[in-house]
């Protein structure tokens, strides 16, 4: 459970917060195995036995003052009584974790019915789009074969297809059997037959107990898949198919599968995951989307294309996600397409149900198989409930991330499915203007409680007397993870600026500009970001008392826009410049595909701060040889390449990794780098630690097209232009900020 704050020393009051210009908040990665300093929680049991405050319901922790029969809540200051049982527990030599550590993870009791074998088994269903191409299906087959390698033995797996009909596969025998149910073409149609009647659920789901046999049978079923475009002319009796070719009835297919699986929620499984492989927009039956809204018509109408294309055009998929949550079904959308698919409407089905949204523009260099394996190999928690409590002087303001708020309790968030990378954010407001009193020793407190469920896989156990082994059952574990933290207070603006974490500031800013873009358009999001930097720069110059007479210059060069007196702030102008250059905030007329923008919004709003930093401002390092690091960090400019005498550069842009050999590199240097060299080991480590699989590219300058690599050298590109080289990119941006600061301070 990693918790990182924008400032390690909190502002003393509302005035200090306003004057600083720094967002005040935290990012939390609740299912991370360790905290932000690499420390693990103290594990134990008895999560239901921890005393709770009668006033604010915070949990007892190491910051609480304890007397013989009572304890004082560190969050709200309320005096609470202790039961005799708790006193006995806390007085024993074997003290419980909450007495020993402020970071704990405790097992909770579960109902007896929840411990049944069938209830605990994970369920996975692949739903494959047949209104697609041979290349798409080949990629999907590779992805599913990779997924099967990652699934634990004993999991349940089902295979379905959709087009103008929904196909259910029974792969329990040596020959796969498919039952097709036709989907109605009208937008309010329903199925003519229940899926359970077409194929009982337990015929549809195969248990992966005999792993190799099951994988072979699923692979045989995958080999039978053909795109609808190849069905025509396959013999007599295909007339109806011919008429309906090309339909992609995704909406009703998902609705039907959710209902199909949901009937066994709590009996067969605690959580089911559907992998929806999509090759284009739903254009048939309920949930069909009108893709005609994407085009050049906005220019002729004078409309804002971003504002028109970012909102959803139908609530169908948002409503369906709510149904999926109730049915215990989580949906991952894996879109492989470069045509407009309206992810603005579809995204809710994945992110609101606890799933992921992936977008691959083509099949040629797609990392879909690797992403599937990676996603299913890492542990995840589900049915999570999260609550952040604060001491009484301040409160949580906005909360950001892929969760949904509790309909009854304030500041409680539900997360359907959460892996160790999933990150959320909160910003803070003061309850009263006076803030943290200078006359008390009480310091600001935070407590994050995260209750979650995990499925513990079976173990190989020896069978007594036979020498053979058998597998124990899957078990459900409910756990409670609690982190209590104390922060300092900045007594002046210098202390506050010196405690800034620029990566967390960037995270909060990205959440804010995404929200502004969705509600008011990309242009408004860009203005919000630009104005924030102007105000921060003005507040900083004011705080460090730069004489007003210096503002008389026409160039504004005497404004300190580089934060020269505060190292913790010096990265921020570059990050803002890079964010303005990012496709997230570039304009429709610059060629930014609206689906790609939606994908970036979903990706960025779930990344932990260090990963987001890398995605916004890539890391460029240089090597004297594949085995020798030359310089750990360069600015993203051609000048950096030209002044460096290093022959090899490695660029890490989070989703893309590029190894670039300069045109002047010694031709005897091995290309590409050998697999056992330092550079390769660095690349492998980066790939291993990433939440998604980055695409790896090797480029030889002077012999191969280097435009992809050069596109990341953003500091010589115009922040408002088309991205073509401009010698005054970042420099002119700083001058413009300087002019804006002068206008603001007049």
XYZ file of C-alpha atoms in Angstrom:
746
model
C 0.000 0.000 0.000
C 1.934 2.971 -1.283
C 0.766 6.446 -0.230
C 2.517 9.502 -1.650
C 1.634 13.127 -0.906
C 2.134 16.175 -3.133
C 3.922 17.775 -0.152
C 5.558 15.928 2.757
C 4.909 18.985 4.925
C 1.283 20.053 4.746
C 0.313 23.746 4.409
C -0.410 25.315 7.789
C -3.743 26.862 6.799
C -5.990 27.730 3.855
C -4.122 30.971 3.116
C -0.765 29.176 2.969
C -2.323 26.581 0.662
C -3.679 29.239 -1.706
C -0.444 31.232 -1.708
C 1.707 28.210 -2.530
C -0.083 27.308 -5.787
C 0.702 23.614 -5.164
C -2.158 21.063 -5.290
C -2.624 19.381 -1.918
C -3.411 15.695 -2.034
C -2.184 12.108 -2.123
C -2.029 9.142 -4.469
C -2.705 5.666 -3.076
C -1.852 2.261 -4.535
C -3.748 0.107 -2.032
C -2.909 -3.419 -3.270
C 0.816 -2.744 -3.766
C 2.742 -5.384 -1.799
C 4.953 -2.740 -0.154
C 4.720 0.913 0.798
C 6.453 3.772 -1.045
C 9.638 3.106 0.971
C 9.769 -0.616 0.202
C 8.387 -1.791 3.579
C 5.923 -4.689 3.812
C 2.882 -4.673 6.118
C 2.796 -6.696 9.313
C 0.496 -9.635 8.587
C -1.818 -11.312 11.071
C -5.391 -12.290 11.865
C -8.204 -10.789 13.892
C -9.109 -7.967 11.521
C -12.588 -7.937 13.090
C -11.154 -7.450 16.600
C -9.417 -4.069 16.128
C -11.062 -1.383 18.285
C -12.739 1.413 16.330
C -13.418 5.000 17.314
C -16.998 5.628 18.409
C -16.947 9.048 16.718
C -15.128 8.743 13.346
C -14.888 4.920 13.084
C -11.117 5.041 12.537
C -9.154 1.965 13.563
C -6.882 1.736 16.587
C -3.240 2.298 15.576
C 0.241 2.926 16.964
C -0.310 6.722 17.027
C -3.164 6.408 19.545
C -2.565 7.247 23.224
C -3.576 4.280 25.357
C -4.431 4.250 29.046
C -5.322 1.220 31.111
C -9.002 1.141 30.151
C -9.222 3.614 27.287
C -7.534 4.956 24.166
C -7.576 8.320 22.387
C -8.231 8.301 18.645
C -5.269 9.740 16.723
C -7.590 10.848 13.927
C -10.317 12.801 15.748
C -9.130 12.931 19.391
C -12.126 11.079 20.894
C -11.589 9.083 24.111
C -12.814 5.490 23.669
C -13.186 2.644 26.130
C -11.401 -0.717 25.809
C -13.139 -4.035 26.389
C -11.609 -6.490 28.825
C -10.950 -8.903 25.937
C -8.986 -6.230 24.043
C -6.995 -5.288 27.151
C -6.070 -8.943 27.573
C -4.977 -9.199 23.948
C -2.910 -6.005 24.138
C -1.295 -7.056 27.423
C -0.134 -10.468 26.203
C 3.458 -11.178 25.243
C 2.299 -11.977 21.706
C 0.938 -8.499 20.887
C -1.333 -8.161 17.817
C -0.049 -6.346 14.679
C -1.980 -3.090 15.266
C 0.051 -2.539 18.467
C 3.346 -3.182 16.682
C 3.046 -1.375 13.336
C 1.142 1.457 11.637
C 1.004 -0.656 8.434
C -0.906 -3.916 8.902
C -2.748 -6.538 6.843
C -5.127 -8.744 8.804
C -7.343 -11.661 7.881
C -11.084 -11.214 8.379
C -13.521 -14.031 9.140
C -15.734 -15.112 6.226
C -19.099 -16.840 6.306
C -18.953 -20.603 6.171
C -20.881 -20.679 2.915
C -18.197 -18.557 1.238
C -15.530 -21.157 1.931
C -17.125 -23.747 -0.351
C -14.937 -25.069 -3.135
C -17.188 -24.095 -6.052
C -17.737 -20.559 -4.819
C -14.014 -19.874 -4.760
C -13.112 -21.020 -8.247
C -12.078 -18.250 -10.643
C -14.112 -18.013 -13.864
C -12.747 -16.589 -17.129
C -14.706 -16.182 -20.370
C -13.294 -15.103 -23.736
C -15.798 -13.323 -26.015
C -14.360 -13.003 -29.526
C -15.539 -10.678 -32.302
C -16.093 -12.676 -35.527
C -17.094 -9.580 -37.541
C -13.369 -9.128 -37.982
C -10.408 -10.364 -40.036
C -8.191 -13.439 -40.194
C -5.296 -11.399 -38.772
C -7.415 -10.293 -35.801
C -8.461 -13.867 -35.035
C -4.891 -15.133 -35.279
C -3.766 -12.482 -32.788
C -6.695 -13.328 -30.490
C -5.832 -17.040 -30.614
C -2.230 -16.243 -29.638
C -3.453 -14.045 -26.791
C -5.762 -16.745 -25.414
C -3.091 -19.431 -25.614
C -0.832 -17.075 -23.636
C -3.665 -16.477 -21.161
C -4.148 -20.223 -20.620
C -0.492 -20.490 -19.604
C -1.135 -17.953 -16.847
C -4.391 -19.407 -15.476
C -4.115 -21.544 -12.358
C -5.178 -25.215 -12.556
C -8.787 -25.661 -11.475
C -9.979 -22.357 -12.936
C -13.125 -22.439 -15.058
C -12.884 -21.218 -18.663
C -15.520 -20.532 -21.308
C -15.283 -19.603 -24.989
C -17.903 -17.458 -26.761
C -18.072 -15.608 -30.080
C -20.283 -12.787 -31.293
C -21.300 -11.248 -34.607
C -24.959 -11.206 -35.650
C -25.244 -14.294 -33.458
C -23.781 -15.389 -30.144
C -21.847 -18.641 -30.165
C -21.301 -20.774 -27.045
C -18.615 -23.473 -27.176
C -18.661 -26.793 -25.325
C -15.022 -27.925 -25.300
C -15.329 -30.630 -22.640
C -15.221 -33.404 -25.240
C -12.544 -34.173 -27.838
C -14.569 -32.399 -30.563
C -15.738 -28.806 -29.831
C -19.500 -28.226 -30.085
C -20.922 -24.761 -30.730
C -24.490 -23.607 -30.137
C -25.473 -20.348 -31.867
C -28.175 -17.972 -30.698
C -29.237 -15.291 -33.196
C -29.094 -11.702 -31.969
C -31.939 -9.356 -32.992
C -31.019 -6.454 -35.241
C -33.272 -3.825 -33.612
C -31.840 -1.712 -30.819
C -34.413 -2.848 -28.208
C -34.488 -6.541 -29.148
C -34.022 -9.499 -26.805
C -32.859 -13.083 -27.275
C -35.405 -15.605 -28.467
C -33.953 -18.244 -26.104
C -32.139 -18.077 -22.781
C -28.453 -19.024 -22.996
C -28.919 -21.555 -20.188
C -31.479 -23.338 -22.405
C -29.147 -23.213 -25.405
C -26.247 -24.655 -23.393
C -26.183 -25.287 -19.621
C -23.517 -23.158 -17.961
C -21.593 -26.201 -16.704
C -21.285 -27.491 -20.266
C -19.967 -24.063 -21.304
C -17.363 -23.756 -18.519
C -14.481 -26.239 -18.626
C -12.389 -26.863 -15.530
C -8.669 -26.524 -16.151
C -7.776 -29.444 -13.898
C -6.026 -31.584 -16.485
C -4.216 -28.577 -17.828
C -2.625 -29.954 -20.992
C -5.779 -31.775 -22.155
C -7.966 -28.724 -21.522
C -5.574 -26.407 -23.352
C -5.477 -28.727 -26.354
C -9.270 -28.802 -26.543
C -9.564 -25.030 -26.247
C -6.847 -24.630 -28.895
C -8.800 -26.982 -31.206
C -11.920 -24.844 -30.723
C -9.960 -21.676 -31.488
C -8.740 -23.203 -34.765
C -12.362 -23.492 -35.943
C -12.980 -19.735 -35.676
C -13.535 -17.910 -38.983
C -14.462 -14.262 -39.605
C -17.992 -13.632 -40.860
C -16.537 -12.279 -44.109
C -15.431 -15.838 -44.970
C -18.801 -17.434 -44.312
C -20.395 -16.429 -47.600
C -20.710 -19.183 -50.202
C -19.922 -22.037 -47.830
C -22.852 -24.105 -48.999
C -26.630 -24.298 -48.957
C -28.700 -23.128 -46.073
C -26.553 -20.058 -45.477
C -28.979 -17.519 -46.886
C -29.858 -15.891 -43.553
C -26.182 -15.644 -42.660
C -25.490 -13.938 -45.958
C -28.150 -11.315 -45.268
C -26.800 -10.585 -41.786
C -23.080 -10.582 -42.555
C -21.063 -7.797 -40.978
C -23.158 -7.248 -37.847
C -21.278 -6.830 -34.574
C -23.856 -7.377 -31.834
C -21.497 -6.609 -28.965
C -23.984 -4.928 -26.622
C -26.562 -7.710 -26.372
C -23.811 -10.363 -26.424
C -22.245 -8.800 -23.310
C -25.611 -8.305 -21.633
C -26.528 -11.954 -22.263
C -23.178 -13.326 -21.056
C -23.347 -11.226 -17.871
C -26.829 -12.610 -17.138
C -25.689 -16.142 -18.032
C -22.767 -16.020 -15.594
C -24.547 -13.926 -12.985
C -27.073 -16.683 -12.297
C -24.262 -18.603 -10.552
C -22.643 -15.655 -8.729
C -22.103 -16.752 -5.150
C -22.625 -20.412 -5.999
C -20.055 -21.209 -8.694
C -17.784 -18.194 -8.344
C -17.053 -15.026 -6.413
C -15.766 -13.100 -9.438
C -15.922 -13.834 -13.169
C -13.852 -12.017 -15.808
C -14.901 -11.594 -19.425
C -12.197 -10.793 -21.968
C -13.985 -8.979 -24.788
C -11.874 -9.006 -27.974
C -13.247 -6.255 -30.216
C -12.217 -5.329 -33.778
C -14.554 -2.395 -34.407
C -17.622 -0.483 -33.213
C -20.820 -2.290 -32.146
C -23.135 -1.730 -35.125
C -25.909 -4.253 -34.604
C -28.731 -4.729 -32.115
C -28.938 -3.218 -28.602
C -25.949 -1.060 -27.733
C -25.108 -0.254 -31.352
C -23.170 2.988 -31.776
C -23.449 5.651 -34.466
C -19.890 6.163 -35.719
C -20.987 8.849 -38.169
C -20.411 11.415 -35.438
C -16.686 11.024 -36.139
C -15.677 12.955 -39.228
C -15.070 16.371 -40.667
C -18.609 17.613 -40.127
C -17.550 19.507 -36.963
C -15.349 21.849 -38.953
C -18.237 22.795 -41.212
C -20.584 23.277 -38.252
C -18.031 25.184 -36.229
C -18.324 22.664 -33.372
C -15.599 21.666 -30.930
C -14.672 18.150 -32.085
C -13.150 17.191 -28.742
C -16.204 18.300 -26.810
C -18.447 16.392 -29.214
C -16.427 13.143 -29.274
C -15.314 12.750 -25.639
C -18.739 12.207 -23.964
C -20.605 8.905 -24.397
C -23.414 8.896 -26.943
C -25.537 6.358 -25.034
C -25.817 5.302 -21.376
C -26.199 1.654 -22.475
C -22.686 0.529 -21.507
C -22.530 2.536 -18.272
C -25.828 0.968 -17.209
C -24.600 -2.464 -18.278
C -21.488 -2.038 -16.121
C -23.734 -1.536 -13.074
C -25.514 -4.794 -13.938
C -22.136 -6.523 -14.301
C -21.066 -5.323 -10.846
C -24.210 -6.790 -9.273
C -23.603 -10.058 -11.154
C -19.994 -10.299 -9.960
C -18.627 -9.954 -13.495
C -15.594 -7.847 -14.443
C -15.033 -7.012 -18.130
C -11.737 -6.296 -19.892
C -12.091 -4.693 -23.339
C -9.245 -5.498 -25.727
C -9.784 -3.457 -28.895
C -7.589 -4.141 -31.924
C -8.630 -1.553 -34.480
C -7.692 1.723 -36.121
C -11.269 2.644 -37.074
C -13.450 4.847 -34.884
C -14.979 2.510 -32.283
C -16.330 5.123 -29.828
C -14.413 4.037 -26.759
C -15.934 7.095 -25.075
C -19.142 5.065 -24.810
C -17.605 1.605 -24.363
C -15.019 2.491 -21.682
C -17.560 2.427 -18.844
C -18.195 -1.285 -19.364
C -14.569 -1.996 -18.501
C -13.442 0.644 -16.002
C -16.733 0.743 -14.039
C -16.807 -3.052 -13.711
C -13.210 -3.177 -12.472
C -11.670 -4.242 -15.777
C -9.048 -2.778 -18.084
C -9.237 -1.054 -21.460
C -6.555 -1.889 -24.031
C -6.239 -0.386 -27.503
C -3.965 -1.717 -30.261
C -4.011 0.161 -33.587
C -2.999 -2.900 -35.648
C -2.205 -6.605 -35.417
C 1.361 -6.376 -36.772
C 3.243 -5.225 -33.675
C 0.530 -5.702 -31.051
C 1.620 -6.755 -27.562
C -1.822 -8.265 -26.801
C -0.551 -11.820 -26.013
C 2.101 -10.481 -23.632
C -0.408 -8.140 -21.972
C -2.885 -10.988 -21.463
C -0.250 -13.177 -19.831
C 1.001 -10.322 -17.669
C -2.487 -9.275 -16.574
C -3.447 -12.804 -15.508
C -0.115 -13.698 -13.899
C -0.176 -10.981 -11.253
C -2.322 -11.187 -8.116
C -5.506 -9.179 -7.855
C -8.050 -8.347 -5.193
C -11.786 -7.984 -5.712
C -14.903 -6.722 -3.923
C -12.701 -4.012 -2.397
C -13.904 -1.212 -0.140
C -11.633 1.779 0.484
C -11.932 4.647 2.973
C -9.489 7.492 3.599
C -9.898 9.261 6.936
C -8.197 12.509 7.926
C -7.673 14.353 11.175
C -10.303 16.964 11.974
C -8.544 20.067 10.586
C -8.906 18.958 6.947
C -10.997 16.671 4.762
C -10.892 14.878 1.418
C -12.171 16.966 -1.483
C -12.257 15.267 -4.879
C -11.396 11.613 -5.361
C -10.050 10.269 -8.651
C -9.683 6.836 -10.200
C -11.532 3.798 -11.493
C -13.922 3.182 -8.602
C -17.496 4.050 -7.780
C -18.645 5.891 -4.637
C -20.753 4.158 -2.035
C -24.393 5.260 -2.479
C -24.913 5.496 1.283
C -21.646 6.392 3.013
C -19.598 9.497 2.242
C -15.919 9.094 1.294
C -16.259 5.320 0.817
C -15.206 3.930 -2.556
C -15.807 0.486 -4.046
C -13.280 -1.155 -6.357
C -14.529 -4.267 -8.136
C -11.142 -5.603 -9.171
C -7.758 -4.167 -8.205
C -4.214 -5.253 -9.030
C -0.936 -4.156 -7.461
C -0.510 -1.263 -9.947
C -3.992 0.323 -9.662
C -3.677 3.831 -8.214
C -6.231 6.364 -6.979
C -5.913 9.972 -5.877
C -7.500 12.399 -3.426
C -7.115 16.105 -2.895
C -7.682 17.904 0.398
C -9.442 21.003 1.704
C -9.274 22.687 5.085
C -12.383 22.392 7.242
C -11.706 25.830 8.748
C -9.428 28.646 7.657
C -7.218 28.441 10.744
C -5.901 25.021 9.686
C -3.263 23.342 11.859
C -2.740 25.329 15.031
C 0.784 26.479 15.825
C -0.040 26.094 19.520
C -0.573 22.333 19.586
C 1.684 19.336 19.172
C -0.975 17.488 17.140
C 0.189 16.750 13.587
C -1.915 15.978 10.490
C -3.004 12.324 10.318
C -4.230 10.067 7.518
C -5.627 6.565 7.779
C -6.361 4.461 4.715
C -8.439 1.313 5.253
C -8.674 -1.171 2.394
C -10.835 -4.256 2.784
C -10.510 -6.803 -0.015
C -10.993 -10.421 -1.076
C -8.451 -12.729 -2.675
C -8.772 -16.238 -4.070
C -6.007 -18.442 -2.701
C -5.067 -21.146 -5.221
C -4.943 -24.809 -4.195
C -1.707 -26.429 -3.101
C -0.248 -29.790 -4.091
C -0.694 -32.024 -1.029
C 0.694 -35.543 -0.574
C -1.858 -38.347 -0.315
C -0.980 -40.400 2.767
C 0.543 -43.814 2.095
C 0.343 -43.664 -1.700
C 3.169 -41.329 -2.652
C 0.712 -39.545 -4.973
C -0.445 -35.946 -4.626
C -3.816 -34.255 -4.769
C -4.798 -30.602 -4.972
C -6.481 -28.846 -2.093
C -9.443 -26.576 -2.766
C -9.490 -22.918 -3.755
C -10.259 -20.758 -0.735
C -11.674 -17.274 -0.313
C -9.796 -14.929 2.026
C -11.162 -11.590 3.194
C -8.466 -9.215 4.445
C -8.199 -5.733 5.921
C -5.156 -3.585 5.156
C -4.676 -0.401 7.234
C -2.040 2.302 6.890
C -1.883 5.184 9.374
C 0.442 8.075 8.582
C 1.538 11.284 10.268
C 2.743 14.319 8.320
C 4.637 17.443 9.258
C 3.411 21.034 8.842
C 5.287 23.644 6.795
C 5.773 26.786 8.879
C 6.621 28.893 5.816
C 6.424 28.621 2.050
C 10.097 27.649 1.722
C 9.501 24.552 3.838
C 6.431 23.683 1.811
C 8.203 24.080 -1.557
C 11.169 22.061 -0.317
C 8.847 19.135 0.485
C 7.118 18.959 -2.947
C 6.937 15.583 -4.757
C 6.679 16.641 -8.414
C 5.483 13.195 -9.573
C 2.458 13.285 -7.273
C 1.734 16.898 -8.297
C 1.730 15.683 -11.912
C -0.709 12.877 -11.025
C -3.207 15.273 -9.445
C -2.860 17.680 -12.396
C -3.489 14.894 -14.927
C -6.684 13.871 -13.117
C -7.884 17.472 -13.071
C -7.207 18.143 -16.764
C -8.877 14.861 -17.772
C -12.021 15.872 -15.884
C -11.914 19.358 -17.419
C -11.450 17.870 -20.904
C -14.416 15.511 -20.488
C -16.770 18.205 -19.233
C -15.615 21.284 -21.163
C -13.300 20.076 -23.946
C -9.571 19.662 -24.501
C -9.052 23.402 -25.019
C -10.350 24.052 -21.507
C -8.088 21.323 -20.118
C -5.058 22.952 -21.747
C -6.016 26.382 -20.393
C -6.416 24.968 -16.888
C -2.905 23.478 -17.012
C -1.319 26.592 -18.525
C -2.981 28.904 -16.016
C -1.925 26.684 -13.110
C 1.752 27.007 -14.094
C 1.397 30.772 -14.526
C -0.142 31.142 -11.054
C 2.447 28.843 -9.444
C 5.289 30.798 -11.057
C 3.786 34.098 -9.908
C 3.272 32.820 -6.345
C 6.847 31.525 -6.257
C 8.294 34.822 -7.521
C 6.187 36.686 -4.982
C 7.291 34.377 -2.158
C 10.966 34.839 -2.952
C 10.479 38.626 -3.150
C 11.870 39.318 -6.605
C 11.688 43.173 -6.908
C 8.654 44.515 -8.788
C 10.919 46.814 -10.811
C 12.152 43.755 -12.663
C 8.778 43.317 -14.334
C 9.334 46.356 -16.549
C 11.299 44.396 -19.171
C 9.440 43.681 -22.401
C 10.791 40.142 -22.702
C 9.920 39.151 -19.161
C 13.266 37.409 -18.902
C 13.807 38.591 -15.332
C 10.856 36.523 -14.130
C 12.279 33.339 -12.602
C 10.376 30.738 -14.641
C 12.899 27.975 -13.929
C 12.424 28.027 -10.129
C 16.166 28.488 -9.707
C 15.931 28.886 -5.928
C 13.812 25.771 -5.343
C 15.128 22.450 -6.749
C 11.921 20.555 -5.906
C 9.926 22.726 -8.335
C 12.408 22.835 -11.206
C 10.976 19.783 -13.005
C 7.423 21.155 -13.127
C 7.702 23.500 -16.181
C 9.101 20.631 -18.270
C 6.338 18.295 -17.101
C 3.629 20.838 -17.953
C 5.224 21.475 -21.354
C 5.390 17.721 -22.024
C 1.780 17.231 -20.917
C 0.636 19.981 -23.297
C 2.553 18.152 -26.062
C 1.006 14.784 -25.130
C -1.781 13.320 -27.333
C -3.965 13.477 -24.228
C -4.193 17.266 -24.716
C -3.454 17.680 -28.421
C -6.227 18.811 -30.747
C -8.431 16.750 -33.022
C -7.201 18.708 -36.051
C -3.626 17.615 -35.247
C -4.637 14.086 -36.137
C -5.250 12.747 -32.619
C -7.712 9.867 -32.859
C -10.526 10.272 -30.284
C -10.323 6.582 -29.281
C -6.598 6.929 -28.591
C -7.313 9.947 -26.394
C -9.904 7.952 -24.425
C -7.437 5.070 -24.070
C -4.806 7.462 -22.682
C -7.325 8.951 -20.254
C -8.120 5.483 -18.903
C -4.447 4.464 -18.788
C -3.087 7.647 -17.206
C -5.818 7.904 -14.561
C -4.806 4.523 -13.121
C -0.998 4.822 -13.175
C 1.133 5.296 -10.082
C 3.102 8.587 -10.096
C 6.507 7.292 -11.285
C 4.958 5.446 -14.230
C 2.868 8.472 -15.168
C 5.996 10.653 -15.059
C 7.662 8.282 -17.511
C 4.621 8.280 -19.808
C 4.442 12.099 -19.879
C 8.161 12.905 -19.979
C 10.201 9.923 -21.254
C 13.614 9.090 -19.818
C 16.540 9.385 -22.252
C 19.846 7.773 -21.227
C 23.050 7.247 -23.186
C 25.551 4.387 -23.397
C 29.190 4.442 -24.429
C 28.755 0.784 -25.386
C 26.056 -1.833 -24.782
C 27.840 -2.663 -21.505
C 28.692 0.841 -20.245
C 26.265 3.571 -19.140
C 27.467 7.023 -20.220
C 24.892 9.471 -18.807
C 21.730 8.604 -16.829
C 19.467 11.428 -18.051
C 19.321 13.796 -21.035
C 16.790 16.456 -21.947
C 14.503 15.467 -24.819
C 16.202 17.555 -27.525
C 18.383 17.133 -30.580
C 20.904 19.406 -28.899
C 21.337 16.813 -26.149
C 22.119 14.175 -28.773
C 24.522 16.418 -30.650
C 26.471 17.545 -27.580
C 26.712 14.016 -26.251
C 29.459 11.939 -27.751
C 27.693 8.702 -26.807
C 26.885 6.357 -29.702
C 23.817 4.632 -28.158
C 20.665 6.135 -26.639
C 17.891 4.354 -24.749
C 14.490 6.079 -24.561
C 11.850 4.857 -22.105
C 8.424 6.328 -22.929
C 6.480 3.828 -20.763
C 4.447 2.270 -23.609
C 7.422 2.327 -26.011
C 11.111 1.542 -25.541
C 13.566 2.685 -28.244
C 17.244 1.815 -28.618
C 18.789 4.355 -31.006
C 22.272 4.065 -32.501
C 23.503 7.461 -33.692
C 24.651 7.841 -37.302
C 28.207 8.467 -36.028
C 28.314 5.284 -33.910
C 31.283 3.003 -34.433
C 30.144 0.356 -36.960
C 31.941 -2.330 -34.938
C 29.476 -1.866 -32.023
C 27.127 -4.874 -31.976
C 23.653 -4.073 -33.309
C 21.164 -4.854 -31.934
C 22.674 -5.040 -28.427
C 23.623 -8.573 -27.287
C 21.185 -10.316 -24.937
C 23.688 -10.545 -22.069
C 24.809 -6.888 -22.072
C 23.984 -4.184 -19.497
C 21.586 -2.362 -21.839
C 19.544 -5.535 -22.458
C 19.425 -6.277 -18.736
C 18.140 -2.732 -18.153
C 15.463 -3.188 -20.838
C 14.354 -6.533 -19.380
C 14.119 -5.049 -15.889
C 12.006 -2.155 -17.176
C 9.671 -4.542 -19.028
C 9.369 -6.801 -15.998
C 8.322 -3.972 -13.675
C 5.746 -2.438 -16.030
C 1.978 -2.862 -15.771
C 1.663 -3.215 -19.550
C 4.066 -4.625 -22.126
C 6.034 -1.801 -23.768
C 6.827 -2.075 -27.472
C 10.577 -2.430 -28.052
C 12.162 -0.840 -31.134
C 15.739 -0.740 -32.462
C 16.690 2.102 -34.829
C 20.005 2.700 -36.565
C 20.425 6.399 -37.313
C 21.364 7.254 -40.879
C 20.232 3.859 -42.172
C 16.664 3.473 -40.842
C 13.722 5.836 -40.412
C 14.283 7.624 -37.094
C 11.065 9.687 -37.121
C 9.487 7.673 -34.262
C 12.503 8.348 -32.043
C 12.694 12.008 -33.074
C 9.011 12.529 -32.287
C 9.890 12.110 -28.597
C 12.447 14.938 -28.732
C 9.732 17.363 -27.720
C 11.783 20.247 -26.353
C 12.371 21.647 -29.855
C 8.719 21.299 -30.869
C 6.167 24.065 -30.673
C 3.799 23.482 -27.766
C 0.801 24.662 -29.813
C 1.913 23.468 -33.231
C 1.837 20.380 -35.345
C 4.850 18.780 -33.753
C 7.349 19.692 -36.442
C 10.810 20.781 -35.326
C 11.020 24.305 -34.019
C 14.275 25.602 -32.582
C 12.396 27.564 -29.909
C 10.034 24.900 -28.471
C 10.579 24.684 -24.705
C 12.508 27.982 -24.614
C 9.671 29.900 -26.275
C 7.197 28.183 -23.940
C 9.085 29.516 -20.902
C 9.150 33.007 -22.413
C 5.415 32.860 -22.998
C 4.859 31.748 -19.383
C 7.058 34.643 -18.256
C 4.919 37.138 -20.213
C 1.740 35.610 -18.783
C 3.130 35.862 -15.249
C 3.793 39.590 -15.758
C 0.234 40.099 -16.980
C -1.105 38.127 -14.005
C 0.923 40.124 -11.463
C 0.107 43.583 -12.804
